[in-house]
Amino acid sequence: MKKIVIAAAIVLALLAAAGILIANKKDSNPNSDSSQPNVRIMEDNTPDLADEAMQHQLDELRSQIEKLEREKGEAEFDRTALQAEQENLQRRIAELEEQNRYLRNRNNALSGEGQHFQGAIAARDKEIAELNEKLDQLEKERNASEIAYQKALARTYEYRESLDKRDEALTEAERTGTTHVTRKGNLVSAFSILNPGQARNILGIKFGDRDIDLEGTLALMPHWFLLADIGVSQVPDDFVRDELPGYDADHAFFYEVLGGTGLNWRINGLQCQPDFYISTMIGPAWFYYKIDGDIDMKTYLLWRTSVGFDVTLHKHLQVTGDISLDWVPDYRFTPRFTLGVLWSFSNSWSATGK
């Protein structure tokens, strides 16, 4: 725009100069009449120096005008280009502003997410710290367990060594028939003894002055067993007189099937491994009698409580003795004493697996 103004000013100046030159030429002609038209007389075809100078100036003005027009066109082109560039810049500015708004919004969102992530990281760090504390505690417990395990393992090795030595002593005692003393001072008999244990799994037979019994036990847990008994026992002294008036018999018996439970404790440290027990049983008892050639039967409830002991003779063979009290409703307690032999089919097994 500035170039166009400058070019217009130059054109106006040239036009003013041309007008002044023409006016000066008219004033310099003395023979001219103001009422007569201006007539240039050519003599001998000689050019006028003033006309040539004027023509030359006009040509220069034309060239300058053409140059100015070209410059004007170029200025117009430049102005159009500048306007297009300005529009592009404005669009770019608008895009940048839009991007700036998007980035600000994104930055705000990222800031919120960052705060959320920081909170999550803090929570995770807290969880990690708690887990580390738990791991430290577990490590301490594991170390304590490892120490206890090593101590128990050492005791196990010592126990195995003592068993091996005792087995060697027992083998030597069986071979020579002599008696040895173990490393712990326990007396070892020439008879083989049971391996240390508390489970009472036996089958046996017992005899008394008034009864005979077949007995079997099954260990539920160490020191606790179930008991079953099948036997024949003499009835109380006044039973026949009260139940069957007028009936006379030298021997009258109950045929009984009893079941119950008991507790035992074996002293493994002693030479014969005595096993003390207490048990109680209850079950039906049948009384058979014959009057006038006919056999009849009566059923009663029998309850028996026993206290006794077992002693190991050889390997699984044992002897036993006990004192029992039998009771039938409406009759007093009847004491019994029995002796018998037992066979232990397992010294360590129990129903609970221990």
One Martini backbone bead per residue (centre of mass of N, CA, C, O) as a GRO file, in nm:
protein
  354
    1MET     BB    1   0.056   0.063  -0.019
    2LYS     BB    2   0.304   0.251  -0.004
    3LYS     BB    3   0.391   0.223  -0.302
    4ILE     BB    4   0.136   0.345  -0.434
    5VAL     BB    5   0.160   0.627  -0.310
    6ILE     BB    6   0.438   0.695  -0.430
    7ALA     BB    7   0.360   0.660  -0.729
    8ALA     BB    8   0.136   0.877  -0.737
    9ALA     BB    9   0.319   1.114  -0.660
   10ILE     BB   10   0.509   1.095  -0.906
   11VAL     BB   11   0.294   1.135  -1.131
   12LEU     BB   12   0.198   1.414  -1.038
   13ALA     BB   13   0.475   1.552  -1.069
   14LEU     BB   14   0.507   1.501  -1.374
   15LEU     BB   15   0.249   1.642  -1.469
   16ALA     BB   16   0.327   1.919  -1.355
   17ALA     BB   17   0.587   1.955  -1.524
   18ALA     BB   18   0.452   1.938  -1.803
   19GLY     BB   19   0.269   2.186  -1.775
   20ILE     BB   20   0.493   2.395  -1.729
   21LEU     BB   21   0.636   2.357  -2.005
   22ILE     BB   22   0.399   2.436  -2.186
   23ALA     BB   23   0.356   2.722  -2.077
   24ASN     BB   24   0.642   2.829  -2.145
   25LYS     BB   25   0.618   2.799  -2.456
   26LYS     BB   26   0.388   3.000  -2.503
   27ASP     BB   27   0.534   3.253  -2.380
   28SER     BB   28   0.793   3.248  -2.592
   29ASN     BB   29   0.591   3.343  -2.821
   30PRO     BB   30   0.564   3.671  -2.985
   31ASN     BB   31   0.382   3.604  -3.251
   32SER     BB   32   0.155   3.538  -3.093
   33ASP     BB   33  -0.190   3.484  -3.098
   34SER     BB   34  -0.461   3.451  -2.907
   35SER     BB   35  -0.660   3.416  -3.159
   36GLN     BB   36  -0.457   3.217  -3.260
   37PRO     BB   37  -0.352   2.935  -3.348
   38ASN     BB   38  -0.129   2.694  -3.281
   39VAL     BB   39   0.158   2.709  -3.504
   40ARG     BB   40   0.392   2.489  -3.642
   41ILE     BB   41   0.686   2.580  -3.814
   42MET     BB   42   0.847   2.420  -4.071
   43GLU     BB   43   1.195   2.441  -4.134
   44ASP     BB   44   1.369   2.244  -4.323
   45ASN     BB   45   1.315   1.994  -4.135
   46THR     BB   46   1.377   2.105  -3.833
   47PRO     BB   47   1.410   2.020  -3.531
   48ASP     BB   48   1.290   2.062  -3.211
   49LEU     BB   49   1.439   2.074  -2.911
   50ALA     BB   50   1.195   2.097  -2.721
   51ASP     BB   51   1.036   1.861  -2.832
   52GLU     BB   52   1.242   1.648  -2.774
   53ALA     BB   53   1.250   1.692  -2.474
   54MET     BB   54   0.953   1.635  -2.428
   55GLN     BB   55   0.948   1.354  -2.551
   56HIS     BB   56   1.151   1.242  -2.360
   57GLN     BB   57   0.985   1.293  -2.103
   58LEU     BB   58   0.739   1.126  -2.186
   59ASP     BB   59   0.881   0.861  -2.213
   60GLU     BB   60   0.971   0.852  -1.921
   61LEU     BB   61   0.689   0.866  -1.803
   62ARG     BB   62   0.583   0.611  -1.930
   63SER     BB   63   0.792   0.423  -1.812
   64GLN     BB   64   0.722   0.496  -1.520
   65ILE     BB   65   0.427   0.416  -1.535
   66GLU     BB   66   0.475   0.125  -1.612
   67LYS     BB   67   0.642   0.064  -1.365
   68LEU     BB   68   0.421   0.140  -1.164
   69GLU     BB   69   0.217  -0.066  -1.265
   70ARG     BB   70   0.389  -0.307  -1.209
   71GLU     BB   71   0.426  -0.245  -0.913
   72LYS     BB   72   0.126  -0.248  -0.856
   73GLY     BB   73   0.080  -0.541  -0.938
   74GLU     BB   74   0.283  -0.654  -0.741
   75ALA     BB   75   0.145  -0.532  -0.494
   76GLU     BB   76  -0.120  -0.679  -0.536
   77PHE     BB   77   0.006  -0.961  -0.519
   78ASP     BB   78   0.132  -0.923  -0.246
   79ARG     BB   79  -0.130  -0.857  -0.101
   80THR     BB   80  -0.270  -1.127  -0.164
   81ALA     BB   81  -0.053  -1.299  -0.036
   82LEU     BB   82  -0.071  -1.166   0.241
   83GLN     BB   83  -0.368  -1.233   0.287
   84ALA     BB   84  -0.333  -1.539   0.266
   85GLU     BB   85  -0.121  -1.557   0.491
   86GLN     BB   86  -0.301  -1.430   0.704
   87GLU     BB   87  -0.519  -1.645   0.693
   88ASN     BB   88  -0.331  -1.878   0.760
   89LEU     BB   89  -0.243  -1.760   1.028
   90GLN     BB   90  -0.524  -1.746   1.153
   91ARG     BB   91  -0.578  -2.046   1.129
   92ARG     BB   92  -0.330  -2.133   1.290
   93ILE     BB   93  -0.409  -1.982   1.542
   94ALA     BB   94  -0.674  -2.130   1.583
   95GLU     BB   95  -0.547  -2.410   1.601
   96LEU     BB   96  -0.358  -2.345   1.834
   97GLU     BB   97  -0.581  -2.268   2.029
   98GLU     BB   98  -0.722  -2.539   2.019
   99GLN     BB   99  -0.474  -2.700   2.109
  100ASN     BB  100  -0.440  -2.545   2.371
  101ARG     BB  101  -0.712  -2.626   2.492
  102TYR     BB  102  -0.667  -2.929   2.473
  103LEU     BB  103  -0.406  -2.929   2.645
  104ARG     BB  104  -0.532  -2.809   2.895
  105ASN     BB  105  -0.740  -3.030   2.935
  106ARG     BB  106  -0.535  -3.261   2.935
  107ASN     BB  107  -0.373  -3.154   3.171
  108ASN     BB  108  -0.602  -3.166   3.374
  109ALA     BB  109  -0.655  -3.465   3.343
  110LEU     BB  110  -0.366  -3.558   3.409
  111SER     BB  111  -0.364  -3.434   3.686
  112GLY     BB  112  -0.590  -3.611   3.799
  113GLU     BB  113  -0.456  -3.880   3.730
  114GLY     BB  114  -0.201  -3.826   3.891
  115GLN     BB  115  -0.339  -3.814   4.164
  116HIS     BB  116  -0.458  -4.094   4.145
  117PHE     BB  117  -0.185  -4.240   4.108
  118GLN     BB  118  -0.062  -4.141   4.370
  119GLY     BB  119  -0.269  -4.279   4.550
  120ALA     BB  120  -0.218  -4.566   4.442
  121ILE     BB  121   0.083  -4.569   4.512
  122ALA     BB  122   0.047  -4.526   4.812
  123ALA     BB  123  -0.123  -4.780   4.858
  124ARG     BB  124   0.088  -4.976   4.746
  125ASP     BB  125   0.311  -4.903   4.943
  126LYS     BB  126   0.154  -4.991   5.190
  127GLU     BB  127   0.115  -5.285   5.106
  128ILE     BB  128   0.414  -5.347   5.078
  129ALA     BB  129   0.483  -5.288   5.371
  130GLU     BB  130   0.295  -5.503   5.490
  131LEU     BB  131   0.420  -5.742   5.339
  132ASN     BB  132   0.701  -5.707   5.456
  133GLU     BB  133   0.615  -5.755   5.746
  134LYS     BB  134   0.501  -6.037   5.698
  135LEU     BB  135   0.763  -6.156   5.587
  136ASP     BB  136   0.927  -6.107   5.839
  137GLN     BB  137   0.747  -6.275   6.025
  138LEU     BB  138   0.770  -6.538   5.860
  139GLU     BB  139   1.075  -6.557   5.881
  140LYS     BB  140   1.083  -6.582   6.186
  141GLU     BB  141   0.903  -6.832   6.202
  142ARG     BB  142   1.078  -7.007   6.021
  143ASN     BB  143   1.328  -6.999   6.196
  144ALA     BB  144   1.194  -7.118   6.444
  145SER     BB  145   1.103  -7.379   6.301
  146GLU     BB  146   1.384  -7.468   6.217
  147ILE     BB  147   1.497  -7.496   6.499
  148ALA     BB  148   1.286  -7.698   6.600
  149TYR     BB  149   1.340  -7.908   6.381
  150GLN     BB  150   1.636  -7.959   6.448
  151LYS     BB  151   1.585  -8.053   6.736
  152ALA     BB  152   1.392  -8.285   6.663
  153LEU     BB  153   1.594  -8.429   6.478
  154ALA     BB  154   1.803  -8.479   6.694
  155ARG     BB  155   1.618  -8.645   6.877
  156THR     BB  156   1.559  -8.860   6.664
  157TYR     BB  157   1.846  -8.960   6.634
  158GLU     BB  158   1.880  -9.038   6.927
  159TYR     BB  159   1.644  -9.239   6.933
  160ARG     BB  160   1.750  -9.425   6.710
  161GLU     BB  161   2.010  -9.498   6.850
  162SER     BB  162   1.876  -9.623   7.099
  163LEU     BB  163   1.721  -9.838   6.939
  164ASP     BB  164   1.962  -9.974   6.810
  165LYS     BB  165   2.099 -10.050   7.075
  166ARG     BB  166   1.861 -10.213   7.188
  167ASP     BB  167   1.842 -10.414   6.956
  168GLU     BB  168   2.123 -10.524   6.999
  169ALA     BB  169   2.073 -10.615   7.289
  170LEU     BB  170   1.838 -10.805   7.225
  171THR     BB  171   1.986 -10.987   7.031
  172GLU     BB  172   2.200 -11.073   7.235
  173ALA     BB  173   2.002 -11.184   7.447
  174GLU     BB  174   1.875 -11.404   7.262
  175ARG     BB  175   2.146 -11.550   7.199
  176THR     BB  176   2.259 -11.579   7.516
  177GLY     BB  177   2.051 -11.528   7.767
  178THR     BB  178   2.107 -11.249   7.870
  179THR     BB  179   2.172 -10.947   8.050
  180HIS     BB  180   2.111 -10.598   7.983
  181VAL     BB  181   2.217 -10.256   7.959
  182THR     BB  182   2.138  -9.965   7.866
  183ARG     BB  183   2.234  -9.642   7.817
  184LYS     BB  184   1.984  -9.553   8.019
  185GLY     BB  185   1.950  -9.815   8.230
  186ASN     BB  186   1.782 -10.030   8.101
  187LEU     BB  187   1.638 -10.333   8.134
  188VAL     BB  188   1.715 -10.633   7.948
  189SER     BB  189   1.567 -10.899   7.835
  190ALA     BB  190   1.568 -11.208   7.682
  191PHE     BB  191   1.302 -11.110   7.612
  192SER     BB  192   1.098 -10.988   7.396
  193ILE     BB  193   0.972 -10.669   7.318
  194LEU     BB  194   0.793 -10.409   7.263
  195ASN     BB  195   0.738 -10.147   7.107
  196PRO     BB  196   0.693  -9.841   7.164
  197GLY     BB  197   0.362  -9.772   7.310
  198GLN     BB  198  -0.027  -9.735   7.339
  199ALA     BB  199  -0.170  -9.928   7.170
  200ARG     BB  200  -0.474 -10.145   7.201
  201ASN     BB  201  -0.433 -10.451   7.012
  202ILE     BB  202  -0.633 -10.733   7.094
  203LEU     BB  203  -0.629 -11.093   7.171
  204GLY     BB  204  -0.820 -11.305   7.409
  205ILE     BB  205  -0.803 -11.516   7.707
  206LYS     BB  206  -1.012 -11.584   8.003
  207PHE     BB  207  -0.990 -11.697   8.348
  208GLY     BB  208  -1.208 -11.830   8.609
  209ASP     BB  209  -1.396 -11.953   8.873
  210ARG     BB  210  -1.675 -11.808   8.710
  211ASP     BB  211  -1.523 -11.774   8.418
  212ILE     BB  212  -1.525 -11.710   8.049
  213ASP     BB  213  -1.326 -11.526   7.795
  214LEU     BB  214  -1.357 -11.337   7.493
  215GLU     BB  215  -1.121 -11.088   7.372
  216GLY     BB  216  -1.141 -10.748   7.220
  217THR     BB  217  -0.941 -10.481   7.078
  218LEU     BB  218  -0.959 -10.121   6.970
  219ALA     BB  219  -0.787  -9.850   6.868
  220LEU     BB  220  -0.851  -9.507   6.853
  221MET     BB  221  -0.633  -9.408   7.058
  222PRO     BB  222  -0.410  -9.324   7.253
  223HIS     BB  223  -0.539  -9.479   7.552
  224TRP     BB  224  -0.789  -9.565   7.354
  225PHE     BB  225  -1.054  -9.819   7.364
  226LEU     BB  226  -1.222 -10.087   7.238
  227LEU     BB  227  -1.471 -10.340   7.362
  228ALA     BB  228  -1.505 -10.702   7.342
  229ASP     BB  229  -1.734 -10.969   7.473
  230ILE     BB  230  -1.731 -11.332   7.514
  231GLY     BB  231  -1.927 -11.526   7.757
  232VAL     BB  232  -1.910 -11.713   8.074
  233SER     BB  233  -2.112 -11.675   8.376
  234GLN     BB  234  -2.186 -11.679   8.693
  235VAL     BB  235  -2.436 -11.645   8.885
  236PRO     BB  236  -2.572 -11.541   9.140
  237ASP     BB  237  -2.646 -11.699   9.431
  238ASP     BB  238  -2.969 -11.579   9.444
  239PHE     BB  239  -3.093 -11.607   9.158
  240VAL     BB  240  -3.244 -11.880   9.144
  241ARG     BB  241  -3.418 -11.842   9.399
  242ASP     BB  242  -3.566 -11.584   9.286
  243GLU     BB  243  -3.643 -11.667   8.984
  244LEU     BB  244  -3.658 -12.003   9.069
  245PRO     BB  245  -3.862 -12.145   9.253
  246GLY     BB  246  -3.748 -12.478   9.326
  247TYR     BB  247  -3.484 -12.452   9.181
  248ASP     BB  248  -3.203 -12.683   9.124
  249ALA     BB  249  -2.842 -12.587   9.097
  250ASP     BB  250  -2.498 -12.601   9.082
  251HIS     BB  251  -2.503 -12.467   8.782
  252ALA     BB  252  -2.524 -12.116   8.675
  253PHE     BB  253  -2.548 -11.925   8.363
  254PHE     BB  254  -2.420 -11.669   8.165
  255TYR     BB  255  -2.477 -11.550   7.832
  256GLU     BB  256  -2.251 -11.313   7.687
  257VAL     BB  257  -2.263 -10.973   7.532
  258LEU     BB  258  -2.007 -10.727   7.522
  259GLY     BB  259  -1.965 -10.358   7.532
  260GLY     BB  260  -1.691 -10.103   7.515
  261THR     BB  261  -1.456  -9.910   7.710
  262GLY     BB  262  -1.108  -9.771   7.744
  263LEU     BB  263  -0.808  -9.724   7.942
  264ASN     BB  264  -0.445  -9.677   7.890
  265TRP     BB  265  -0.101  -9.755   8.035
  266ARG     BB  266   0.230  -9.772   7.927
  267ILE     BB  267   0.551  -9.884   8.052
  268ASN     BB  268   0.833  -9.873   7.857
  269GLY     BB  269   1.083  -9.848   8.068
  270LEU     BB  270   1.023 -10.124   8.148
  271GLN     BB  271   1.089 -10.449   8.107
  272CYS     BB  272   0.763 -10.559   8.076
  273GLN     BB  273   0.558 -10.346   8.000
  274PRO     BB  274   0.327 -10.239   8.171
  275ASP     BB  275  -0.040 -10.248   8.138
  276PHE     BB  276  -0.284 -10.026   8.232
  277TYR     BB  277  -0.643 -10.066   8.303
  278ILE     BB  278  -0.980  -9.940   8.223
  279SER     BB  279  -1.320 -10.075   8.213
  280THR     BB  280  -1.644 -10.080   8.032
  281MET     BB  281  -1.952 -10.281   8.017
  282ILE     BB  282  -2.241 -10.373   7.805
  283GLY     BB  283  -2.516 -10.625   7.803
  284PRO     BB  284  -2.643 -10.920   7.727
  285ALA     BB  285  -2.805 -11.188   7.926
  286TRP     BB  286  -2.840 -11.543   7.926
  287PHE     BB  287  -3.081 -11.772   8.071
  288TYR     BB  288  -3.066 -12.120   8.103
  289TYR     BB  289  -3.335 -12.365   8.149
  290LYS     BB  290  -3.464 -12.680   8.310
  291ILE     BB  291  -3.811 -12.793   8.310
  292ASP     BB  292  -3.951 -13.081   8.255
  293GLY     BB  293  -3.762 -13.096   7.977
  294ASP     BB  294  -3.764 -12.783   7.935
  295ILE     BB  295  -3.631 -12.511   7.752
  296ASP     BB  296  -3.537 -12.193   7.876
  297MET     BB  297  -3.540 -11.819   7.864
  298LYS     BB  298  -3.353 -11.534   7.999
  299THR     BB  299  -3.320 -11.174   7.998
  300TYR     BB  300  -3.038 -10.955   8.071
  301LEU     BB  301  -2.862 -10.690   8.226
  302LEU     BB  302  -2.507 -10.632   8.189
  303TRP     BB  303  -2.251 -10.497   8.409
  304ARG     BB  304  -1.891 -10.414   8.354
  305THR     BB  305  -1.602 -10.361   8.568
  306SER     BB  306  -1.243 -10.303   8.504
  307VAL     BB  307  -0.915 -10.393   8.652
  308GLY     BB  308  -0.581 -10.396   8.497
  309PHE     BB  309  -0.311 -10.598   8.338
  310ASP     BB  310  -0.012 -10.613   8.137
  311VAL     BB  311   0.245 -10.854   8.019
  312THR     BB  312   0.538 -10.909   7.859
  313LEU     BB  313   0.694 -11.194   7.717
  314HIS     BB  314   0.682 -11.231   7.375
  315LYS     BB  315   0.654 -10.990   7.193
  316HIS     BB  316   0.302 -11.041   7.139
  317LEU     BB  317   0.305 -11.177   7.413
  318GLN     BB  318   0.061 -11.187   7.684
  319VAL     BB  319  -0.036 -11.112   8.012
  320THR     BB  320  -0.335 -11.120   8.231
  321GLY     BB  321  -0.513 -10.921   8.487
  322ASP     BB  322  -0.836 -10.902   8.668
  323ILE     BB  323  -1.090 -10.696   8.817
  324SER     BB  324  -1.444 -10.753   8.861
  325LEU     BB  325  -1.780 -10.601   8.824
  326ASP     BB  326  -2.100 -10.727   8.850
  327TRP     BB  327  -2.433 -10.618   8.718
  328VAL     BB  328  -2.773 -10.678   8.810
  329PRO     BB  329  -3.075 -10.613   8.830
  330ASP     BB  330  -3.158 -10.663   9.176
  331TYR     BB  331  -2.842 -10.702   9.219
  332ARG     BB  332  -2.554 -10.739   9.335
  333PHE     BB  333  -2.231 -10.732   9.334
  334THR     BB  334  -1.992 -10.928   9.137
  335PRO     BB  335  -1.696 -11.064   9.184
  336ARG     BB  336  -1.391 -11.093   8.974
  337PHE     BB  337  -1.120 -11.323   8.869
  338THR     BB  338  -0.869 -11.300   8.605
  339LEU     BB  339  -0.682 -11.494   8.362
  340GLY     BB  340  -0.448 -11.443   8.074
  341VAL     BB  341  -0.404 -11.429   7.719
  342LEU     BB  342  -0.224 -11.227   7.473
  343TRP     BB  343  -0.247 -11.069   7.140
  344SER     BB  344  -0.056 -10.834   6.958
  345PHE     BB  345  -0.124 -10.690   6.633
  346SER     BB  346  -0.074 -10.380   6.744
  347ASN     BB  347   0.126 -10.098   6.883
  348SER     BB  348   0.055  -9.820   6.677
  349TRP     BB  349  -0.228  -9.850   6.588
  350SER     BB  350  -0.507  -9.629   6.488
  351ALA     BB  351  -0.799  -9.490   6.379
  352THR     BB  352  -0.655  -9.193   6.353
  353GLY     BB  353  -0.336  -9.261   6.263
  354LYS     BB  354  -0.142  -9.244   6.544
   0.00000   0.00000   0.00000
